[in-house]
Coordinates of C-alpha atoms and ligand atoms in Angstrom, one line a residue:
Chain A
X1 CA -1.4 16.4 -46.8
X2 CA 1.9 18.1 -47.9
X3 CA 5.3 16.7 -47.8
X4 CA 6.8 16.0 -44.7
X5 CA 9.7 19.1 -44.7
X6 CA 12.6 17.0 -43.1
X7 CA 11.6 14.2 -45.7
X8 CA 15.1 13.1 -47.3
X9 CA 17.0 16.4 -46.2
X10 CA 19.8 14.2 -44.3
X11 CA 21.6 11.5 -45.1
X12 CA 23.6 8.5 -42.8
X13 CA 26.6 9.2 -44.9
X14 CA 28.8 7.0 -42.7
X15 CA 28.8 3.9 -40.6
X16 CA 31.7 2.3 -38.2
X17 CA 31.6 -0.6 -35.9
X18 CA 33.7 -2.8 -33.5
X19 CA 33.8 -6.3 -33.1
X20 CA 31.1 -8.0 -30.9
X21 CA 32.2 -10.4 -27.9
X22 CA 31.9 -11.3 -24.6
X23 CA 34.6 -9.9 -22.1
X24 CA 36.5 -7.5 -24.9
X25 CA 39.4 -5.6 -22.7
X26 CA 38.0 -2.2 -24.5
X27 CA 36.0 -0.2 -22.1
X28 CA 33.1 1.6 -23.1
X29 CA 34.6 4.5 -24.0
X30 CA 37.1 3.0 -25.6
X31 CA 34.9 0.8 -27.8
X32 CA 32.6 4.2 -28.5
X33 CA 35.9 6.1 -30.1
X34 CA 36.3 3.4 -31.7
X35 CA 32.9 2.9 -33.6
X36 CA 32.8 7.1 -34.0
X37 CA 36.2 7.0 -35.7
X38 CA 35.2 4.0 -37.9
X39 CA 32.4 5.5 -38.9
X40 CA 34.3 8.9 -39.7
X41 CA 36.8 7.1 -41.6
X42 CA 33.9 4.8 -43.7
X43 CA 32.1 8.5 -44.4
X44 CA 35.4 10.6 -45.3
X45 CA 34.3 13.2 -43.0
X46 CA 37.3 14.7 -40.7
X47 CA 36.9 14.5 -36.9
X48 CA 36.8 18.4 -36.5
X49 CA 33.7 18.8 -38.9
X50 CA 31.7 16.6 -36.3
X51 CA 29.3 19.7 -34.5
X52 CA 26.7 17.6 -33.1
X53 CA 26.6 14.6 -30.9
X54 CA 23.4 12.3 -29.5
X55 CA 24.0 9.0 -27.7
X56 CA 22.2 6.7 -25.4
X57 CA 21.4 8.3 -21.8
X58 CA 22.3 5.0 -20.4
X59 CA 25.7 5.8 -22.3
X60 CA 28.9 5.6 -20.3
X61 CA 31.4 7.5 -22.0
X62 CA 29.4 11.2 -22.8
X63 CA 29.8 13.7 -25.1
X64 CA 32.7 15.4 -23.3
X65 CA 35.0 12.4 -23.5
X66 CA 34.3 11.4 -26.8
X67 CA 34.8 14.9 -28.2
X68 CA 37.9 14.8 -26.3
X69 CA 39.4 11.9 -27.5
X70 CA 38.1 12.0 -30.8
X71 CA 39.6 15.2 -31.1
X72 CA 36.0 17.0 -32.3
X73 CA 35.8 20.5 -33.1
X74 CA 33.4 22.5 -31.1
X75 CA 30.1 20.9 -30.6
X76 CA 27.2 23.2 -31.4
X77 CA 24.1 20.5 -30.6
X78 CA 24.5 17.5 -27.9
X79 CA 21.6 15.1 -26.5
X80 CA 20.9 12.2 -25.0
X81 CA 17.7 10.0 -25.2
X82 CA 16.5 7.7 -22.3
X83 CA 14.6 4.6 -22.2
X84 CA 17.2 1.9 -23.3
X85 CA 16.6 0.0 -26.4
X86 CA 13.6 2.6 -26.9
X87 CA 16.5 5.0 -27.8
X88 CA 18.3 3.9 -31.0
X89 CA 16.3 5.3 -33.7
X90 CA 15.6 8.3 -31.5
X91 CA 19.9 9.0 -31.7
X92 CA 19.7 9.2 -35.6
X93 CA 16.6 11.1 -35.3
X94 CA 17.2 13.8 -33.3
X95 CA 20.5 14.2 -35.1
X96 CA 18.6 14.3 -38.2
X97 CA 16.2 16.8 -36.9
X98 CA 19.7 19.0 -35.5
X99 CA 20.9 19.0 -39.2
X100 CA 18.1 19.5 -40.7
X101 CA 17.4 22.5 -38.8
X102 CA 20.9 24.2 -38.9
X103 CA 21.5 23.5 -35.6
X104 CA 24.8 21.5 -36.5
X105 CA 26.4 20.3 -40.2
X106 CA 27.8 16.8 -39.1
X107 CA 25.8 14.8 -36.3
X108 CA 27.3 11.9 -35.1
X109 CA 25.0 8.7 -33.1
X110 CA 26.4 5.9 -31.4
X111 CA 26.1 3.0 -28.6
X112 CA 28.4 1.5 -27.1
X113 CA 27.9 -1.4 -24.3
X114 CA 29.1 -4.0 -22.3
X115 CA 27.7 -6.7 -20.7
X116 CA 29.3 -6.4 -17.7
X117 CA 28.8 -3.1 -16.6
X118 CA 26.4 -1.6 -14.4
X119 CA 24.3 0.1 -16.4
X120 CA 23.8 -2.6 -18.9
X121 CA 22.0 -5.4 -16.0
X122 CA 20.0 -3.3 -13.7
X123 CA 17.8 -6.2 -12.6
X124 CA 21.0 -7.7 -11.1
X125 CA 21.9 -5.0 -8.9
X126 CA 20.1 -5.6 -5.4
X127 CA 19.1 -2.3 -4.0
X128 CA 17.2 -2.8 0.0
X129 CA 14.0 -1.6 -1.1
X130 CA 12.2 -1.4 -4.1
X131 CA 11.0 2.5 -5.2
X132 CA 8.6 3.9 -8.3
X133 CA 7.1 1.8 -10.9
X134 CA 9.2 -1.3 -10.3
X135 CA 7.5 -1.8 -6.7
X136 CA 4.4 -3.4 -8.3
X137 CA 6.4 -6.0 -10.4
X138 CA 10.0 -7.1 -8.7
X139 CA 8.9 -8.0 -5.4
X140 CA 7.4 -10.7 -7.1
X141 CA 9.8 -12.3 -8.6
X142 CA 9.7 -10.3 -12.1
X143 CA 13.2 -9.8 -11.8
X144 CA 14.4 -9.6 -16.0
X145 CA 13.1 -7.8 -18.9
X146 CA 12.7 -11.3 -20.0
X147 CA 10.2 -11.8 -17.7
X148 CA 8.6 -8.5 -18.3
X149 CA 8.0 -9.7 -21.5
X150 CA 6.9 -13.5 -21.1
X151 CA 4.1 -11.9 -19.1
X152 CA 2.6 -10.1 -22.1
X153 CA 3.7 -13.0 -24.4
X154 CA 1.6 -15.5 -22.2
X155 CA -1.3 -12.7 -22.8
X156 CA -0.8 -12.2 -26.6
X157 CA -0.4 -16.5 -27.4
X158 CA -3.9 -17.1 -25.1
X159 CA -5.3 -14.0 -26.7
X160 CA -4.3 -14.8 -30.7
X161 CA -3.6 -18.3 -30.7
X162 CA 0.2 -18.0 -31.1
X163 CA 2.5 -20.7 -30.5
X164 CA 6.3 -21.7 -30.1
X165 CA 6.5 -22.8 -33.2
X166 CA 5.9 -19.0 -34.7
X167 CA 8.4 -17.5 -32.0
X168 CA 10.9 -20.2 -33.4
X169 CA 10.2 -18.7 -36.9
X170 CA 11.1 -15.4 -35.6
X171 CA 14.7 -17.2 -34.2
X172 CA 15.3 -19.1 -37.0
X173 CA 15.1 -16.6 -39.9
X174 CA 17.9 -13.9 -37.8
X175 CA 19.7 -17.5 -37.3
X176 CA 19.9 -17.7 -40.9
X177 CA 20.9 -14.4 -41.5
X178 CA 23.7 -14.6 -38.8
X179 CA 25.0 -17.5 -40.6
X180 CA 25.9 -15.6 -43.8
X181 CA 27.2 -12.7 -41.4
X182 CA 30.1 -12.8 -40.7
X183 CA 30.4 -10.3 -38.5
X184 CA 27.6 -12.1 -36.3
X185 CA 28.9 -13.6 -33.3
X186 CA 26.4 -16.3 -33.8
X187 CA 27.7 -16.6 -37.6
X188 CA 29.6 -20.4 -37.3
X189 CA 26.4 -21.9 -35.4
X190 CA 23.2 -22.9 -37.2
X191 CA 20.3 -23.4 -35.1
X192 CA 17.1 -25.7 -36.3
X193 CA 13.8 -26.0 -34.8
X194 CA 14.2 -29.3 -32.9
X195 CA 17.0 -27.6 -31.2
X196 CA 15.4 -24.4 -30.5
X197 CA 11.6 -26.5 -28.9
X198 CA 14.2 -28.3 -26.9
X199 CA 16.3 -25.2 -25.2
X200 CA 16.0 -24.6 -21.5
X201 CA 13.7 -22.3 -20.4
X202 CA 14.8 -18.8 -19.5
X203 CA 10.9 -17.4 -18.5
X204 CA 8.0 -19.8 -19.7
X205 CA 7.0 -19.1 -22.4
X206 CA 10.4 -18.1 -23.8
X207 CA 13.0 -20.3 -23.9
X208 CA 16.9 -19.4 -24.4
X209 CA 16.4 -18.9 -28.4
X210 CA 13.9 -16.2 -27.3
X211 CA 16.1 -14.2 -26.2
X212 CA 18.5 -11.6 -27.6
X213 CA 22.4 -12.2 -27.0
X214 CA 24.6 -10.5 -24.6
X215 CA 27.2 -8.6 -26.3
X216 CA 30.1 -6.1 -25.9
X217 CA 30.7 -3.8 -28.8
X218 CA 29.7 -0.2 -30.1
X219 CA 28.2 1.0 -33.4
X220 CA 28.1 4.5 -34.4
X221 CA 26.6 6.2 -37.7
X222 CA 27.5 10.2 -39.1
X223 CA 24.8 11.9 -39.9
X224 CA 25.0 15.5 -42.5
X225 CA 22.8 17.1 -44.8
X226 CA 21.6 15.9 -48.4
X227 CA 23.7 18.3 -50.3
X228 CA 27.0 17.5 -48.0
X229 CA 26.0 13.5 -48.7
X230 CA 25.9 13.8 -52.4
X231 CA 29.8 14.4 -52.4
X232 CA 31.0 12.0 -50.3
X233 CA 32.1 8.2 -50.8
X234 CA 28.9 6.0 -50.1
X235 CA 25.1 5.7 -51.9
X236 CA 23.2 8.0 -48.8
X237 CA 21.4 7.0 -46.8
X238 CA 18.5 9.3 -46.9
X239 CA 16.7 9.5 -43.5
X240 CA 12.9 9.7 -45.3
X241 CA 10.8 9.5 -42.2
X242 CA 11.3 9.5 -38.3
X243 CA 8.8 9.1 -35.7
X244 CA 8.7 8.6 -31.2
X245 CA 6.0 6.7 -29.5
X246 CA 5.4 7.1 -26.0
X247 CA 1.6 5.6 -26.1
X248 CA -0.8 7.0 -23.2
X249 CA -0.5 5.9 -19.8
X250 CA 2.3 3.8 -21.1
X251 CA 4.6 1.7 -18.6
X252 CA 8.5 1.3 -19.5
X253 CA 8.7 -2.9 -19.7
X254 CA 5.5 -3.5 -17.4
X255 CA 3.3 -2.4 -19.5
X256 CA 0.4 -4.0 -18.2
X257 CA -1.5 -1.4 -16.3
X258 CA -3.4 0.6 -19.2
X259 CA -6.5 -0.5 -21.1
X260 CA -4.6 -2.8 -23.7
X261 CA -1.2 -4.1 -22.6
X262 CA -0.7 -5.3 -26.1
X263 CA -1.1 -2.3 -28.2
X264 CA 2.5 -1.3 -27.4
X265 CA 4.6 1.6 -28.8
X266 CA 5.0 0.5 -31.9
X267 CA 1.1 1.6 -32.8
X268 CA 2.2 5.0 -31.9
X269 CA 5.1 5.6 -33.2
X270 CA 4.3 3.5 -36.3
X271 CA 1.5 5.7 -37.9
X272 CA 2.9 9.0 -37.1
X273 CA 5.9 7.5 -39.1
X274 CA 4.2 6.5 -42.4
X275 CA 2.1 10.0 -41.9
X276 CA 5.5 11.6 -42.6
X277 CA 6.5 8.9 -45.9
X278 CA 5.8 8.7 -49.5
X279 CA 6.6 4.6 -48.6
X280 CA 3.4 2.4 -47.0
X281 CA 4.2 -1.0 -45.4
X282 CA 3.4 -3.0 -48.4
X283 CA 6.0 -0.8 -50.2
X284 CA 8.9 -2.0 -47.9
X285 CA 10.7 -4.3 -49.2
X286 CA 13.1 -5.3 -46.3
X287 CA 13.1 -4.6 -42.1
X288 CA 15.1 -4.0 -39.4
X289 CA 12.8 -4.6 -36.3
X290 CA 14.3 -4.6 -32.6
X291 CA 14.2 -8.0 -31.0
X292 CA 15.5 -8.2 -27.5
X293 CA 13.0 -10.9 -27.3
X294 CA 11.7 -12.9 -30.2
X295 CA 7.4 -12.1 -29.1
X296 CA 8.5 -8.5 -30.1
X297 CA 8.5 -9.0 -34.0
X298 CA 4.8 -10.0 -34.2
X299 CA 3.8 -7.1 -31.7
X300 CA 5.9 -4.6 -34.3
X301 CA 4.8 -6.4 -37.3
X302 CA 0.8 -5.3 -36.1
X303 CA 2.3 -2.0 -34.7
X304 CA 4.0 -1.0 -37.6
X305 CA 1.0 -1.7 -40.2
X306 CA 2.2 -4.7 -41.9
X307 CA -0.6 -6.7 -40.9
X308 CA -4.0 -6.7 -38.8
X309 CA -3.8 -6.8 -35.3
X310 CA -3.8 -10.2 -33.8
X311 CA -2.0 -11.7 -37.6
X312 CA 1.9 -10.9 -36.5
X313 CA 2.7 -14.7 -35.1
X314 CA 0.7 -16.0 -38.4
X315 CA 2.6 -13.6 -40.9
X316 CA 5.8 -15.0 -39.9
X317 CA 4.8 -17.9 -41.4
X318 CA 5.8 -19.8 -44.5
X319 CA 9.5 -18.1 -44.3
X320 CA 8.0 -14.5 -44.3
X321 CA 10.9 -13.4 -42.3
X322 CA 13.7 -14.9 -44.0
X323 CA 15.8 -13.7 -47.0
X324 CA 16.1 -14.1 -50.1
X325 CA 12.2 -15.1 -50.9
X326 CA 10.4 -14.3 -47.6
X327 CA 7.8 -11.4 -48.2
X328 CA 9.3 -9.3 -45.8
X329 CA 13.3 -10.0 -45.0
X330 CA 13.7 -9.1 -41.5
X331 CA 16.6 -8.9 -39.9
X332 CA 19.5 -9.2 -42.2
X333 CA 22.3 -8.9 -40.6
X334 CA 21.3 -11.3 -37.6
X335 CA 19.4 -8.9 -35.2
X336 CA 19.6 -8.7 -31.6
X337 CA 19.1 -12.4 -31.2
X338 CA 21.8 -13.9 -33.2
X339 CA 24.7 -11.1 -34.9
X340 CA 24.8 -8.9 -31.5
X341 CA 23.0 -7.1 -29.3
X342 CA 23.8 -3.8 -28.7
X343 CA 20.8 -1.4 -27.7
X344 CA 19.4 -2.2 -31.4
X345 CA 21.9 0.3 -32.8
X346 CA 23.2 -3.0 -35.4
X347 CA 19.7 -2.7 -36.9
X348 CA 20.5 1.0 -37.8
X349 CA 24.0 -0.1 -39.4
X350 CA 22.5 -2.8 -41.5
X351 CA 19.6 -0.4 -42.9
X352 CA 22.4 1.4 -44.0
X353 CA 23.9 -1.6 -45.8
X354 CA 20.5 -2.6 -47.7
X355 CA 20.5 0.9 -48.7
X356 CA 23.8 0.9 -49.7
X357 CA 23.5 -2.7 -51.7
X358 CA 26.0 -4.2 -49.3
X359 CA 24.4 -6.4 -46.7
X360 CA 25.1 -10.1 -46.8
X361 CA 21.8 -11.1 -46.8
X362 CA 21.0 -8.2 -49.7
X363 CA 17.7 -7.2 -50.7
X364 CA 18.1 -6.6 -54.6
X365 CA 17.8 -3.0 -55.0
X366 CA 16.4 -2.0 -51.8
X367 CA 14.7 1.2 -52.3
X368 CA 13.9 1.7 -48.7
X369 CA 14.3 -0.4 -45.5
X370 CA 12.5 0.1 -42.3
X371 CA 14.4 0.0 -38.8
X372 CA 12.9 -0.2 -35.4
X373 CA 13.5 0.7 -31.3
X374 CA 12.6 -1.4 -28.4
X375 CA 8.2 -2.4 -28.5
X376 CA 7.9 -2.2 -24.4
X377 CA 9.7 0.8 -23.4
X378 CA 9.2 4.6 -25.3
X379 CA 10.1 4.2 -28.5
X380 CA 10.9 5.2 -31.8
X381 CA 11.8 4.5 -35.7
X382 CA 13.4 5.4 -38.9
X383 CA 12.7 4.6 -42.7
X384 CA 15.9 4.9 -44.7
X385 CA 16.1 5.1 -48.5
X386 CA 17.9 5.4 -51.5
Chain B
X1 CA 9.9 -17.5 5.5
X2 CA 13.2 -16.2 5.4
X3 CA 13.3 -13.1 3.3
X4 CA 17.2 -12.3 2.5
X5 CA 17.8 -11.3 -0.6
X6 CA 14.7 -10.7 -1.7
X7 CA 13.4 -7.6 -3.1
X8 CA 11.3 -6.0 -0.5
X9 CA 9.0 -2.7 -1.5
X10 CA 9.7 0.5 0.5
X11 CA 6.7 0.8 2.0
X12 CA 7.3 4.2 2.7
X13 CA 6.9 5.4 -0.5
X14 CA 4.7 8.7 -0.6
X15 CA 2.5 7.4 -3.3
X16 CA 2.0 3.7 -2.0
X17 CA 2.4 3.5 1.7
X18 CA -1.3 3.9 2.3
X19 CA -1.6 0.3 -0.3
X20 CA 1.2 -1.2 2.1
X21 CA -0.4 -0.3 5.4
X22 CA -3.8 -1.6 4.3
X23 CA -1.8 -4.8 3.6
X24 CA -0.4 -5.3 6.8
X25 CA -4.1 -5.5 7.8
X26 CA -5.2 -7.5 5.6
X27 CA -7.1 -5.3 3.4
X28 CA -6.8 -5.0 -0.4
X29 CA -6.9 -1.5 -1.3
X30 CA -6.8 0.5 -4.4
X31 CA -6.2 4.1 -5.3
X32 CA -9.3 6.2 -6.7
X33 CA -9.6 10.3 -7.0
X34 CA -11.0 11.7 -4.7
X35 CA -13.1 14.3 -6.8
X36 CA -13.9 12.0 -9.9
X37 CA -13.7 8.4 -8.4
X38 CA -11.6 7.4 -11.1
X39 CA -9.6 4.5 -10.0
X40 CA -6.0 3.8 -10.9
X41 CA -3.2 1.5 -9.9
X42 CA 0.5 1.5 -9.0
X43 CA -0.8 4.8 -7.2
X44 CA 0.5 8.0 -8.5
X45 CA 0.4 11.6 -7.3
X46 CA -2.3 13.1 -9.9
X47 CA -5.7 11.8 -11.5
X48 CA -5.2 11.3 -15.3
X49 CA -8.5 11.6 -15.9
X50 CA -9.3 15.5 -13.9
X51 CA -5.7 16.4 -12.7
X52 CA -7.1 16.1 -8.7
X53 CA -4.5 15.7 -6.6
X54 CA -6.7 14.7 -4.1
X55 CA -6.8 10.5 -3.5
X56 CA -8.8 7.8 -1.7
X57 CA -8.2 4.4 -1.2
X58 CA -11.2 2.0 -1.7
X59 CA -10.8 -1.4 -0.2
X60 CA -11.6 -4.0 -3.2
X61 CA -13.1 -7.8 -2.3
X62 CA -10.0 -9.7 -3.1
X63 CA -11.2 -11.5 -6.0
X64 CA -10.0 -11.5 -9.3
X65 CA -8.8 -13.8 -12.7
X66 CA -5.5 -14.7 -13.8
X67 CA -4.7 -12.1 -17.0
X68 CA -1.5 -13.9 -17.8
X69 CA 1.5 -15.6 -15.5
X70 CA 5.1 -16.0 -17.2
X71 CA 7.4 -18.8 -15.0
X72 CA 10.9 -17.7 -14.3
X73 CA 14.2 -20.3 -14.7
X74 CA 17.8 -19.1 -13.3
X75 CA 19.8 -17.4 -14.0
X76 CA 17.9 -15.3 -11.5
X77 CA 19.3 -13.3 -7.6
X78 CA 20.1 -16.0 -5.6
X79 CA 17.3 -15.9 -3.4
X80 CA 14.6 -16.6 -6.1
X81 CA 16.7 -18.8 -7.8
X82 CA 16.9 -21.2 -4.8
X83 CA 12.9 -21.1 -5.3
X84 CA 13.1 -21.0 -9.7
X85 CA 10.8 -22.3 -11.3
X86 CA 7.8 -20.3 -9.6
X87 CA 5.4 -18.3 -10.8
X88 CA 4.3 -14.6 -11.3
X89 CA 1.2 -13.7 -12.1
X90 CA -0.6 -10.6 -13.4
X91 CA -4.4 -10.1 -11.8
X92 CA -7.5 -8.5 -13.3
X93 CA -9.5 -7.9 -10.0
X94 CA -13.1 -8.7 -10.2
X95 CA -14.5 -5.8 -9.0
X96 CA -12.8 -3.7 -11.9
X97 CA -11.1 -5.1 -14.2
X98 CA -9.4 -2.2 -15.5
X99 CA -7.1 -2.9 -12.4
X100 CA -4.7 -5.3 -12.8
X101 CA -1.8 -6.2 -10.2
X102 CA 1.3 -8.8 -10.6
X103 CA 1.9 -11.2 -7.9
X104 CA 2.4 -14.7 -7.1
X105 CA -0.3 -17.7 -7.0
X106 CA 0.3 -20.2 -4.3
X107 CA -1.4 -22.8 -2.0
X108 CA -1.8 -20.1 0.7
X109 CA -0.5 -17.1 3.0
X110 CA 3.1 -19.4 3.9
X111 CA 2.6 -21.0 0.5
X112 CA 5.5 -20.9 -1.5
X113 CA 6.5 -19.4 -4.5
X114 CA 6.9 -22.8 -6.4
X115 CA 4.0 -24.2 -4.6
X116 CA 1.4 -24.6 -7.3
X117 CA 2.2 -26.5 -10.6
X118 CA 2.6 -24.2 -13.2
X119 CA 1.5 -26.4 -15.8
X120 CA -1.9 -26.3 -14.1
X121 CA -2.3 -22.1 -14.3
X122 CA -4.7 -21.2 -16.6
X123 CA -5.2 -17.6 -17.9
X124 CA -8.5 -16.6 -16.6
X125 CA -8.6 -18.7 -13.9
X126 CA -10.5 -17.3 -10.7
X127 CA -8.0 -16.4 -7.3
X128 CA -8.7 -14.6 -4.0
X129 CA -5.5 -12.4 -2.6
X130 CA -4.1 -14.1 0.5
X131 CA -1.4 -11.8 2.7
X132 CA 2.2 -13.0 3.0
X133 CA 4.1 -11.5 6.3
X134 CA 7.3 -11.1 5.3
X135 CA 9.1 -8.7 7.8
X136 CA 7.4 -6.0 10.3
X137 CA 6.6 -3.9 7.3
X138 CA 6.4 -5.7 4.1
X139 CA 2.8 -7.7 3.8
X140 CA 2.4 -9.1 0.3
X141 CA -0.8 -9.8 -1.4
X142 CA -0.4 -12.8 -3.5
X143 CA -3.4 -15.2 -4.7
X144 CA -4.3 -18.8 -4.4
X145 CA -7.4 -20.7 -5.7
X146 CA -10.6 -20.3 -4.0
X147 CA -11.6 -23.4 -1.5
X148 CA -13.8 -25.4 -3.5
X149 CA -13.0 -24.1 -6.8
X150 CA -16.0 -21.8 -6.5
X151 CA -15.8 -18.5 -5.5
X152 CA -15.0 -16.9 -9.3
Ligands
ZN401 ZN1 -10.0 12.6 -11.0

C-alpha cells in the first residue's frame, strides 16, 4: 500500500489555553478568544493569516464571533463537527484535511466550555416528553452519560473478568500525572487506592474517581502546512495520521442495540488510522486516550490495537499506564479525569507537548504520541509526530 | 405512583407509537420488516437489512435475561433522586436475543424502582416484562423475576 498523501503535510504549529475552574466569570466566547489568541501568540502566526476555522457543533461562540473578535482575516474554510467528546480529534482533522488540500493556509481548532451552560448538561434539562433515540433509555432512569456507560461497564467486567481495582489503575496513573501538572486543577491532591475503593458511588459500577471532572476553560490549537511550520518558533507538530469512526448501526452513548455493544468506535476508527501510518501500536511510545469515564481506556486500549480484545483492564496492570516506566504513558498531562475536562481537546494540547519535549510528565524523545475522541459516541483520532 | 418529574416518552412518536399502544394493552411488541422479517428495535423508519419501508410489529412472549444493569446514586432530577439508588437494566429478550431493551427490574407492575436489592441482580438472570401505568398514555414495560424462580 502507498503512502498515505496527507501523511505529515500539516503541522500543529501552535497551542493556547486558559485556566480550568469551576465558575470562571469568562463566558464561552470569551474563554474561546482567549485560547485562539494564546494559541496565535504561542505559534507567531498573526490573527489575519487565520483562513480557516473548525470548532465543536455543541460550540457556543461560532465562527462569526470569533472571527469578529479575534479580528481574523477573511475565512476561506469553516466547519463544525457533532457528537460531543466524539468531535475533538475530528477539529484538527478536518482542519488538517482543509490545509492540506488548499482550501485554507492557517486552520485554527478550538473548544471552549462551561459547566454551567446549557449545552454542556443536557441530561439535566427536563423536556415533557422524551423523542428519538433517548426514548428507549431515559424513561428509565438512565438519566447521565455516566450511566450510559456503567451499563456497558457492568457488561464488559461480567464478560472479561475486570474489576475496580483495574478502573482505579486507570484513575490513579492520570492522578499522578495531574500531580506533576501544574496546570491540572486536580494538581495539589493526590489520590490513593484506599481512597478511590471507598468513594461514593455516582452509577454502580463507577464510583466518583470514575468519572471525568467538570471544568470551565477553552483550548485551541493552529494548524498550517509543513513548509509554513518549518519557519516558525516550535518543533511541529506533524499531523501523521487521522481517522473517523462511526461503527455500523452504532448508537451515540447507548450503544447497546447492535450485535456487540462492546466493540465501540474506537475499532473503527482505530485501524483505518494505522492503515494511513508508518507508526503500529507497539511503536507508540506515549497516549493521549479520552476518558470521560475511567471503563473507556480499556475499551480504547482493545480498539486502538494495543492489545487483544478482552486484555484492556489486564494491560493496565503493573503501572502500564503511568509515566515514567509504564509501557505505555497514558495521559500525561492528567486527562479528563484529573487536569480538566474539556471535550478532550487537553489531550490534543498535551500531544503537542510530548512532541514538542515539553510535557511535565515527558516521554524522552517522543517520536510520536497517539490522541483519542470520545469511545461511545462517533468518533475519531490523530497520531502526532516529530 | 406519582409521576412528576419524570421523564415520560412521547408516545406519539411516528416511529414508536405503535410499541406504546401495544403497551397500554399489555402486549410486548417489537418492530420487524415487513418484506424481509428482519427484526430491529428502538423502531426506525427503514429496514437496514433491504431498505423496506414497510414495518410490522410482532408481539414477543415477554421473557428475557438480564444483559447488564448499572445502579444510579444522586446527583440525579429530583424525582429519581427521591427514589436513587434503583436500578436500570438492559434486556436480551428470549425469543431473540439480538433484541435488547433497557428498563427497570422490580417486585412487580406498582413495584418500585428501588424495590429489588441490587446487590442480588445478576447479569443473565431470567425476568418476564410486567406493565407500569403511569398516566393515560405512558404504559412502561419493566421486568421482575419469574414466580418460582422458574420460568427462564
Ligand atoms: Zn427488510
Amino acid at each position: 500500500m502507498g503512502r498515505d498523501p496527507f501523511q505529515d503535510r500539516t503541522a500543529i504549529v501552535g497551542i493556547g489555553q486558559t485556566p480550568f475552574g469551576k465558575g470562571l466569570a469568562d463566558s464561552e466566547l470569551a474563554l474561546a478568544c482567549r485560547a485562539i489568541a494564546a494559541a496565535l501568540d504561542d505559534a507567531g502566526v498573526r490573527p489575519n493569516e487565520v483562513d480557516g476555522l473548525v470548532c465543536f457543533s455543541m460550540e457556543d461562540g461560532r465562527e462569526v464571533e470569533v472571527a469578529r473578535n479575534l479580528g481574523l482575516g477573511d475565512i476561506t474554510f469553516f466547519t463544525q463537527v457533532g457528537y460531543g467528546g466524539g468531535a475533538g480529534c475530528a477539529t484538527v482533522g478536518h482542519a488538517a484535511l482543509a490545509v492540506a488540500t488548499g482550501r485554507c493556509d492557517v486552520a485554527v481548532a478550538w473548544r471552549a466550555r462551561k459547566r454551567a451552560a446549557r449545552t454542556s448538561r443536557p441530561w439535566s434539562q427536563v423536556s415533557e416528553r422524551i423523542r428519538g433515540h433517548w426514548q428507549w433509555s431515559r424513561p428509565f432512569g438512565v438519566l447521565r452519560p455516566v450511566d450510559e456507560i456503567a451499563l456497558l461497564t457492568r457488561r464488559y467486567m461480567h464478560t472479561y473478568g475486570a474489576t475496580r481495582d483495574h478502573l482505579a489503575n486507570v484513575a490513579l496513573a492520570f492522578r499522578k500525572h495531574a500531580n506533576r501538572n501544574p496546570a491540572a486543577t486536580m494538581h495539589d491532591r493526590p489520590l490513593t487506592r484506599e481512597e478511590y475503593l471507598a468513594a461514593r458511588w455516582i452509577s454502580e459500577p463507577l464510583c466518583l474517581f470514575d468519572n471525568c471532572l467538570e471544568t470551565d476553560g477553552a483550548l485551541a490549537v493552529v494548524v498550517t502546512t509543513a513548509e509554513r511550520a518549518a519557519d516558525l518558533r516550535h518543533r511541529p507538530a506533524y499531523v501523521h495520521a487521522y481517522a473517523q469512526g462511526l461503527p455500523r448501526q452504532h448508537q451515540v452513548m447507548t450503544n447497546y442495540f447492535c450485535d456487540d455493544p462492546l466493540l465501540g468506535p474506537s475499532w473503527v476508527a482505530g485501524p483505518k488510522l494505522w492503515s494511513r501510518s508508518e507508526f503500529r501500536p507497539a511503536d507508540v511510545p506515549v497516549a493521549q486516550l479520552y476518558d470521560a469515564f475511567s471503563p473507556l481506556i480499556p475499551l480504547s486500549l482493545e480498539g486502538y490495537g494495543f492489545c487483544g480484545r478482552g486484555e484492556g483492564a489486564a494491560f493496565t496492570e503493573d503501572g502500564a499506564l503511568e509515566w515514567p516506566d509504564g509501557r505505555l504513558p497514558t495521559n500525561t498531562s492528567g486527562g479528563g479525569m484529573s487536569e480538566a475536562y474539556v471535550h478532550g481537546f487537553n489531550l490534543v494540547t498535551e500531544a503537542v507537548r510530548q512532541i514538542r519535549g515539553t510535557s511535565t510528565c515527558q516521554v524522552p524523545d517522543a517520536a510520536c504520541c497517539l490522541v483519542t475522541s470520545g469511545e461511545g459516541v462517533p468518533t475519531s483520532a490523530l497520531l502526532l509526530r516529530r | 405512583m406519582t409521576v412528576e418529574g419524570w421523564l415520560l416518552p412521547d408516545t406519539e412518536d411516528p416511529d414508536a407509537a405503535e410499541f406504546w399502544a401495544a403497551c397500554r394493552e399489555r402486549r410486548l411488541v417489537v418492530q420487524g420488516c415487513a418484506d424481509c422479517g428482519a427484526r430491529r428495535m428502538p423502531p426506525r423508519p427503514m429496514c437496514p437489512r433491504c431498505r423496506s419501508l414497510a414495518v410490522r410489529w410482532d408481539e414477543v412472549s415477554g421473557r428475557g435475561r438480564i444483559w447488564s444493569f448499572c445502579v444510579p446514586h444522586p446527583p440525579l432530577l429530583p424525582a429519581y433522586a427521591a427514589v436513587a439508588p434503583y436500578n436500570a437494566v438492559i434486556v436480551e429478550l428470549e425469543d431473540d436475543p439480538a433484541i435488547r431493551l433497557v428498563g427497570n427490574l422490580v417486585t412487580g407492575p406498582d413495584g418500585a424502582l428501588n424495590g429489588v436489592d441490587p446487590a442480588s441482580i445478576r447479569i443473565g438472570e431470567p425476568v418476564e416484562v410486567v406493565f407500569c401505568r403511569l398516566t393515560d398514555d405512558v404504559t412502561l414495560p419493566r421486568w421482575r423475576r419469574p414466580a418460582g424462580g422458574a420460568g427462564g
